[in-house]
mmCIF file of C-alpha atoms in Angstrom:
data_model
loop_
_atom_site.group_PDB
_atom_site.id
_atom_site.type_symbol
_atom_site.label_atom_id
_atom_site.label_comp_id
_atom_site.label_asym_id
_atom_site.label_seq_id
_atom_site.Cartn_x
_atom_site.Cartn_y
_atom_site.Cartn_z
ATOM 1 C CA UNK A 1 48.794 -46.956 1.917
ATOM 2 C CA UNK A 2 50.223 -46.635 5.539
ATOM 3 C CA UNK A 3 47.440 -47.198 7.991
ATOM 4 C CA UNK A 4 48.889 -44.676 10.247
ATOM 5 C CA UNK A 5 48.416 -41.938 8.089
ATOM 6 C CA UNK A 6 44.714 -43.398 7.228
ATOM 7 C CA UNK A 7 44.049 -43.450 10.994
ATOM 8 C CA UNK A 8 44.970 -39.535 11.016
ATOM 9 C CA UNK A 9 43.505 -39.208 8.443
ATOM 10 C CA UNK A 10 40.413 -40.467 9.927
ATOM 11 C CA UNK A 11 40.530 -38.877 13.264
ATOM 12 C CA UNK A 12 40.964 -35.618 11.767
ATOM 13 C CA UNK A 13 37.203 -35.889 10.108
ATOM 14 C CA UNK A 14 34.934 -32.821 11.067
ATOM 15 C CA UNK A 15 31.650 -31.043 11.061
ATOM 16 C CA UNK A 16 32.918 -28.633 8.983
ATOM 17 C CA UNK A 17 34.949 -31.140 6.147
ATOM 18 C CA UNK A 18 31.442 -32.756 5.959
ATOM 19 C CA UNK A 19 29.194 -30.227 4.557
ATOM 20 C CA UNK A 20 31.805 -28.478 2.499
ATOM 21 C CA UNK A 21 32.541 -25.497 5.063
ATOM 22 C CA UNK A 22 36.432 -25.739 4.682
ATOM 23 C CA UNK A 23 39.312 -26.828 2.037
ATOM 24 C CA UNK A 24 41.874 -27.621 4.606
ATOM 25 C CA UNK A 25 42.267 -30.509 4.263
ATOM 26 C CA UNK A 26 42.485 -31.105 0.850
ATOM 27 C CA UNK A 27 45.424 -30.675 -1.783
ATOM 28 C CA UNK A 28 46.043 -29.987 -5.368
ATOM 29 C CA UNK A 29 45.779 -33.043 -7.710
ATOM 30 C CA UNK A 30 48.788 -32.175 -9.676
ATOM 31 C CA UNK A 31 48.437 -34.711 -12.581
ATOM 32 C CA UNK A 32 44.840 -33.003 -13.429
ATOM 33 C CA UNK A 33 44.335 -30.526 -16.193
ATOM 34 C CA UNK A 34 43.240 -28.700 -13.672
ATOM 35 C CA UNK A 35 44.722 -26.648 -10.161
ATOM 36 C CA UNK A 36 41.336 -26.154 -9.299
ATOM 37 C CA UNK A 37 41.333 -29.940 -8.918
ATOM 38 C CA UNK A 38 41.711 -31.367 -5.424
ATOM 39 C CA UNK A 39 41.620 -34.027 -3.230
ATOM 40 C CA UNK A 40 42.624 -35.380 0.038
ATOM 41 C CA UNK A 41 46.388 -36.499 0.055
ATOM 42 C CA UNK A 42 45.372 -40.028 0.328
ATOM 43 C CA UNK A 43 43.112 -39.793 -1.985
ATOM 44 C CA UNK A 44 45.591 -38.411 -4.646
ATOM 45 C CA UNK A 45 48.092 -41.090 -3.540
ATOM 46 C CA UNK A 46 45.247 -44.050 -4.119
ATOM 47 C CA UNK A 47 44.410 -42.091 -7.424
ATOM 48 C CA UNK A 48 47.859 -41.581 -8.802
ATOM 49 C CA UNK A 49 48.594 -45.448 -8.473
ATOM 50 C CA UNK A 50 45.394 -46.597 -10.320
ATOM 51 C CA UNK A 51 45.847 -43.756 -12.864
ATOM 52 C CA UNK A 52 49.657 -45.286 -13.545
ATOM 53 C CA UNK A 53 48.087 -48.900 -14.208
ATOM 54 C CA UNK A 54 45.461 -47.421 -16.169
ATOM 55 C CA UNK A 55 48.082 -45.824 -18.178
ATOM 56 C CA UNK A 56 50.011 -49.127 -18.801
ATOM 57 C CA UNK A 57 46.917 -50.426 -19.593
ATOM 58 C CA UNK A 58 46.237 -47.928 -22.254
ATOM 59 C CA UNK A 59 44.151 -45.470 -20.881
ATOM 60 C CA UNK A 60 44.603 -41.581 -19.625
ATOM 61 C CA UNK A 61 42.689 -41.495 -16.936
ATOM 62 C CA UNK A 62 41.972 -38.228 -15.561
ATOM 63 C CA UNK A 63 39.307 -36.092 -13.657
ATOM 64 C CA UNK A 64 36.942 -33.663 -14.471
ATOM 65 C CA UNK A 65 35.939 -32.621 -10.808
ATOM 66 C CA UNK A 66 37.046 -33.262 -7.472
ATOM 67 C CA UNK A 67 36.337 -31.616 -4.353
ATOM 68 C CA UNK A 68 33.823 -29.151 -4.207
ATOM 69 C CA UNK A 69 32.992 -26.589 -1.885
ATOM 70 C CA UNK A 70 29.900 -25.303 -0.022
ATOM 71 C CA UNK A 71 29.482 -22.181 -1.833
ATOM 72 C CA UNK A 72 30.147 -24.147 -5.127
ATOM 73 C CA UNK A 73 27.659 -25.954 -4.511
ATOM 74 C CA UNK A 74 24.856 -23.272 -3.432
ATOM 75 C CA UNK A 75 25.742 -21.544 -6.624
ATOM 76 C CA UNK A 76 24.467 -24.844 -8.349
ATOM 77 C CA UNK A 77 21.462 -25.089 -6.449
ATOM 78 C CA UNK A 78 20.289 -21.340 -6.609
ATOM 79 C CA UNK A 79 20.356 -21.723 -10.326
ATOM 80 C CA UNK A 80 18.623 -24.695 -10.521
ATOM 81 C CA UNK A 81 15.844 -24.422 -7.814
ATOM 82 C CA UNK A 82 15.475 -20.494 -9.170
ATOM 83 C CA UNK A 83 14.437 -21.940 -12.195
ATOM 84 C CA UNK A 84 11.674 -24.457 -11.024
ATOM 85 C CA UNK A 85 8.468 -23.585 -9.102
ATOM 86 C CA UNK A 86 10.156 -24.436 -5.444
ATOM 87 C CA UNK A 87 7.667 -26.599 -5.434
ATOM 88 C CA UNK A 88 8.616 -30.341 -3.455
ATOM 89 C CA UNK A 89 8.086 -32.148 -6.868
ATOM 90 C CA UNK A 90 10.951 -29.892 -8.283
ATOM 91 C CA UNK A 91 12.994 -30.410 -5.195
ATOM 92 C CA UNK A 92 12.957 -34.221 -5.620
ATOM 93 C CA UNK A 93 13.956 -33.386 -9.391
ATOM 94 C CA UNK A 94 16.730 -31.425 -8.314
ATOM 95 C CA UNK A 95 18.247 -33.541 -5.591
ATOM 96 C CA UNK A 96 17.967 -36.531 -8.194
ATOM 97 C CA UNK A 97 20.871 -34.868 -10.334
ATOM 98 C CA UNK A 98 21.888 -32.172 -7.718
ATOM 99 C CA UNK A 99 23.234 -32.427 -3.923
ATOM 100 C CA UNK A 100 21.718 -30.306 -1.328
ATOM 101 C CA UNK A 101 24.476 -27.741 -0.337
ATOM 102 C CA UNK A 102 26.192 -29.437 2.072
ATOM 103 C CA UNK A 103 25.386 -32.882 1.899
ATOM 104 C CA UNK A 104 27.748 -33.168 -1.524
ATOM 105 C CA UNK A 105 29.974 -35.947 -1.719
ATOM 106 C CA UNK A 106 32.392 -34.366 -3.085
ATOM 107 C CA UNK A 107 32.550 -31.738 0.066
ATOM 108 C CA UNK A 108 34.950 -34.563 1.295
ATOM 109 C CA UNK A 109 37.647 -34.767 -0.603
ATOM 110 C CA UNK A 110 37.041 -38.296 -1.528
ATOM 111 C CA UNK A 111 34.905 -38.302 -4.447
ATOM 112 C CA UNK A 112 36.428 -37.690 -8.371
ATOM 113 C CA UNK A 113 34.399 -38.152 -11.622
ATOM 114 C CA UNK A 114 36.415 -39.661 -14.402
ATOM 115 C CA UNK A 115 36.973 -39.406 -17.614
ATOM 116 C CA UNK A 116 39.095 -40.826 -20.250
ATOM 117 C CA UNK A 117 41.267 -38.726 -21.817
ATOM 118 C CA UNK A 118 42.602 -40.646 -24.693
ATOM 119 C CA UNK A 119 39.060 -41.866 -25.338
ATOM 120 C CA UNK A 120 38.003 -38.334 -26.232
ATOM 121 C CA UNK A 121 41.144 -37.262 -28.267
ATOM 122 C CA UNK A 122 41.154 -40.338 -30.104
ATOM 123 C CA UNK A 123 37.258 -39.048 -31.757
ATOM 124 C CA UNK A 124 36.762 -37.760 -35.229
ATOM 125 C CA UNK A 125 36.655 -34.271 -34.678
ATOM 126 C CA UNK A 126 38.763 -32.105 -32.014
ATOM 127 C CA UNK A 127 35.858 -30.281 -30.675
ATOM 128 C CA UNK A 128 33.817 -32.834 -28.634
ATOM 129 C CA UNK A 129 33.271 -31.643 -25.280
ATOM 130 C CA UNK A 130 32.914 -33.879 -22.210
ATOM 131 C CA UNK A 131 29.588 -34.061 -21.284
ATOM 132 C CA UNK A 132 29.567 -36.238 -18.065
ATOM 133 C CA UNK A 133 26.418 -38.109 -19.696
ATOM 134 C CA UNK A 134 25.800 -42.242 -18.934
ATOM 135 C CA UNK A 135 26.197 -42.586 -23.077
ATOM 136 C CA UNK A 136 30.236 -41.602 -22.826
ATOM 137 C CA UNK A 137 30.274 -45.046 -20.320
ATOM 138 C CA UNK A 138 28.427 -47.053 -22.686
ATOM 139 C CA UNK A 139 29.267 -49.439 -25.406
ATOM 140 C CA UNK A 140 31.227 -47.370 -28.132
ATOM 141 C CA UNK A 141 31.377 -44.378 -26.144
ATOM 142 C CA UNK A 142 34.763 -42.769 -25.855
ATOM 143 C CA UNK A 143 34.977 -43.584 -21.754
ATOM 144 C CA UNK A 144 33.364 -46.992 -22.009
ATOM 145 C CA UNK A 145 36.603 -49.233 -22.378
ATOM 146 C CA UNK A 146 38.318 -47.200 -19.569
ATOM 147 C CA UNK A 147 35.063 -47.716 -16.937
ATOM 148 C CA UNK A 148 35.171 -51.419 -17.869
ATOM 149 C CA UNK A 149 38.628 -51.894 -17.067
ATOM 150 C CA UNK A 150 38.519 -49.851 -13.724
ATOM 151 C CA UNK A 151 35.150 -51.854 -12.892
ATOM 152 C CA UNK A 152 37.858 -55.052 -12.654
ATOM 153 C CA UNK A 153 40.955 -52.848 -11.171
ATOM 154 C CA UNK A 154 39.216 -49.980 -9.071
ATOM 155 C CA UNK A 155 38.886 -51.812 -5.947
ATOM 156 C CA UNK A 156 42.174 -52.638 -6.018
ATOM 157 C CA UNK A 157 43.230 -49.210 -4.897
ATOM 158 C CA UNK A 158 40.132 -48.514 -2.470
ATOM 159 C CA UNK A 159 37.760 -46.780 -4.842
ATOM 160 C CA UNK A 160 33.723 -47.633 -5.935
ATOM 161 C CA UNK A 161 31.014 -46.459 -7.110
ATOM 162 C CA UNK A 162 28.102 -45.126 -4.718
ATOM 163 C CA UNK A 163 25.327 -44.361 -7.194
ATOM 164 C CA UNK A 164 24.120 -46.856 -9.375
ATOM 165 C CA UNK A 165 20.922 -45.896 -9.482
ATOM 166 C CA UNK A 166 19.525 -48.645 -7.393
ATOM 167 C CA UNK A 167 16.654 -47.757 -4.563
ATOM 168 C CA UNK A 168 17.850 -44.646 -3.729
ATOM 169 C CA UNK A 169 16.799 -40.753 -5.517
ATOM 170 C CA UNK A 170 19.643 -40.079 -7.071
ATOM 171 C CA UNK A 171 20.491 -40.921 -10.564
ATOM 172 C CA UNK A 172 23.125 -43.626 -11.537
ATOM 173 C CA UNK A 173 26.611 -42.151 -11.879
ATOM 174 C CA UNK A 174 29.119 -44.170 -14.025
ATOM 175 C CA UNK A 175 31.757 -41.198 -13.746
ATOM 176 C CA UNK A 176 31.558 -40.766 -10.072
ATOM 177 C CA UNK A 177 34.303 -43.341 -7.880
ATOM 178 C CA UNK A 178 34.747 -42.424 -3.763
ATOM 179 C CA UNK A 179 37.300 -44.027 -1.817
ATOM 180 C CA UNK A 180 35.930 -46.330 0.601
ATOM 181 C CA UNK A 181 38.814 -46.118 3.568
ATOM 182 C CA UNK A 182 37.489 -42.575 4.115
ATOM 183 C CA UNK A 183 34.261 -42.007 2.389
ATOM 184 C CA UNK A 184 32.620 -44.187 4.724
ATOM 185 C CA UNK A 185 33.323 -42.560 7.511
ATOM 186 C CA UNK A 186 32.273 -39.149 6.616
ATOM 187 C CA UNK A 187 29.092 -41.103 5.439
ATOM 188 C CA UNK A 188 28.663 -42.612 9.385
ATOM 189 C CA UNK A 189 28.273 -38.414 10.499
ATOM 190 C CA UNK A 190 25.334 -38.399 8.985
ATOM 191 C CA UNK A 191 23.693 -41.094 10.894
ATOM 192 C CA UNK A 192 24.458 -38.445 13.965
ATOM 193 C CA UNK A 193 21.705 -36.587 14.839
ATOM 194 C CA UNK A 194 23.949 -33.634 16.082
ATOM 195 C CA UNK A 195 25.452 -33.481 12.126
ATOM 196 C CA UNK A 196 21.960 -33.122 10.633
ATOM 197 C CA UNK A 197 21.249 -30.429 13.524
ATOM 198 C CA UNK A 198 24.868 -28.438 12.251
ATOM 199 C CA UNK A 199 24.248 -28.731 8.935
ATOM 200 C CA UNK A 200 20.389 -27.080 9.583
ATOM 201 C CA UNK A 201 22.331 -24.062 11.331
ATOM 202 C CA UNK A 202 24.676 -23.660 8.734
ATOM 203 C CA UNK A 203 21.759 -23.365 5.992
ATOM 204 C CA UNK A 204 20.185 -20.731 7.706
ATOM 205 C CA UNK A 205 23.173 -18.636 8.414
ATOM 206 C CA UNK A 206 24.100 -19.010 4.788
ATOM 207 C CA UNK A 207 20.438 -18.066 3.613
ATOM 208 C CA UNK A 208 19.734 -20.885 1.524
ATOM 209 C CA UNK A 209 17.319 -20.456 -1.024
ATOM 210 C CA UNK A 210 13.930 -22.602 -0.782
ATOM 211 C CA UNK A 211 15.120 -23.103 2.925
ATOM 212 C CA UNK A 212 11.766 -23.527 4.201
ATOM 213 C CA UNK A 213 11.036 -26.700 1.928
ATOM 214 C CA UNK A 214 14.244 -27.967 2.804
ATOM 215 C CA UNK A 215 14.116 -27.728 7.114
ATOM 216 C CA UNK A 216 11.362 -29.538 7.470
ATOM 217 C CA UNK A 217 12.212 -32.091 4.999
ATOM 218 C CA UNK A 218 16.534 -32.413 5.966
ATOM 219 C CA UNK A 219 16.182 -35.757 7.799
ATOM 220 C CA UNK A 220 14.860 -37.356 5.145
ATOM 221 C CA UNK A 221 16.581 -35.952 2.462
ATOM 222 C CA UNK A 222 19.770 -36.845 3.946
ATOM 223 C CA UNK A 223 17.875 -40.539 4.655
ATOM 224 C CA UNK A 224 16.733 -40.991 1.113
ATOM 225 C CA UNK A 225 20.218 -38.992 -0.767
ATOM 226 C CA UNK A 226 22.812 -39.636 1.242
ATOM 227 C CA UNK A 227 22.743 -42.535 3.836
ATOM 228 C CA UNK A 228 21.062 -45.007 0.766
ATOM 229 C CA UNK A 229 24.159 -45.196 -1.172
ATOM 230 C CA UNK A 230 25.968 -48.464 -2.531
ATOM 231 C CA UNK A 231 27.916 -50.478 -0.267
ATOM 232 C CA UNK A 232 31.269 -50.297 -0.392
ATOM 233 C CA UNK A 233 33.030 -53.937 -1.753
ATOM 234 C CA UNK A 234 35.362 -55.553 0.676
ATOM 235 C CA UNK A 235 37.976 -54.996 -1.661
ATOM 236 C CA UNK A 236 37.917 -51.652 -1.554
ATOM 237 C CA UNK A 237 38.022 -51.094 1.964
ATOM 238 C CA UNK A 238 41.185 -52.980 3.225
#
């Protein structure tokens, strides 16, 4: 990785990259089943290396989503918070499995959830599905050897996983790897008051549904969701 092209990358960070409110500045993965699937340049770079080791090691890695927009997002959220009470206990159930629009990891460009191809085509029967479920990551399920071997190598090309499930409200996510050299600093916005202030705006003008229970409670959902994450190892960030 040239650390001139991380530093641009870096200093070309915005308001509007962090909450999902433009795709400019991410590219088409073209190794993923997928066009839809994208990711900053980087990112693909740091990706396509470990996914050619993993692939001498025996394993087809590949992802199953990438970056996701604001209005992707929403569209998850309306149908899940249509279908509770809007009530703050189903908003805490909801934000355990479910970003608030616009505070989505995966707004930046930096975040993939994995999957092992070869795991899944090497089943009895054709027709199993990917669920994105912890059981595919554990013992004997068809991702498990694959997240073993990147929990030795993944490091090694800047990416880690920020839910585990430890202290913080949302759930542990064995699929989910970010790369450190840029995830963290779209993570430092949020400790700017003037981010959590843009990103209030931006609900509003975008009529957010449950938007009352969610102003008064942003600072501390972006406290409790997104600032209590996993700490990066040091391997991952140099």
């Amino acid at each position: 990785m040239s650390q001139d092209r991380l530093k641009q990358a870096i200093a070309a960070i915005n308001a509007e990259q962090l909450i999902g409110a433009t795709s400019d500045h991410v590219v088409v993965v073209s190794t993923a089943d997928s066009e839809k699937v994208k990711l900053q340049p980087l990112v693909v770079e740091a990706y396509t290396n470990m996914r050619e080791a993993a692939l001498r090691a025996g394993f087809e890695l590949q992802i199953a989503s990438g970056f996701r927009d604001f209005q992707r997002q929403q569209a998850i959220w309306t149908k899940k918070l249509a279908a509770s009470n809007e009530s703050e206990r189903a908003l805490e159930k909801i934000l355990h499995w479910s970003a608030l629009p616009g505070t989505s990891r995966h707004h930046w460009g930096t975040e993939f959830d994995f999957f092992d191809a070869h795991g899944f085509s090497s089943q009895e029967g054709t027709e199993k599905k990917l669920q994105l479920v912890a059981n595919e990551y554990e013992p004997g399920g068809p991702c498990y050897k694959l997240y073993q071997w990147l929990q030795d190598h993944a490091g090694q090309f800047g990416f880690y996983w920020p839910y585990k499930g430890r202290g913080n409200g949302v759930a542990a996510e064995p699929w989910h790897l970010s790369y450190a050299p840029l995830a963290s600093h779209y993570q430092a916005l949020w400790q700017q008051p003037e981010s959590v202030i843009y990103l209030g705006e931006f609900l509003r003008a975008q009529n957010l549904l449950g938007l009352p229970l969610v102003a008064s409670r942003l600072q501390n959902i972006i406290q409790r969701y997104s600032l209590q994450v996993e700490t990066p190892p040091v391997e991952a960030t140099k």
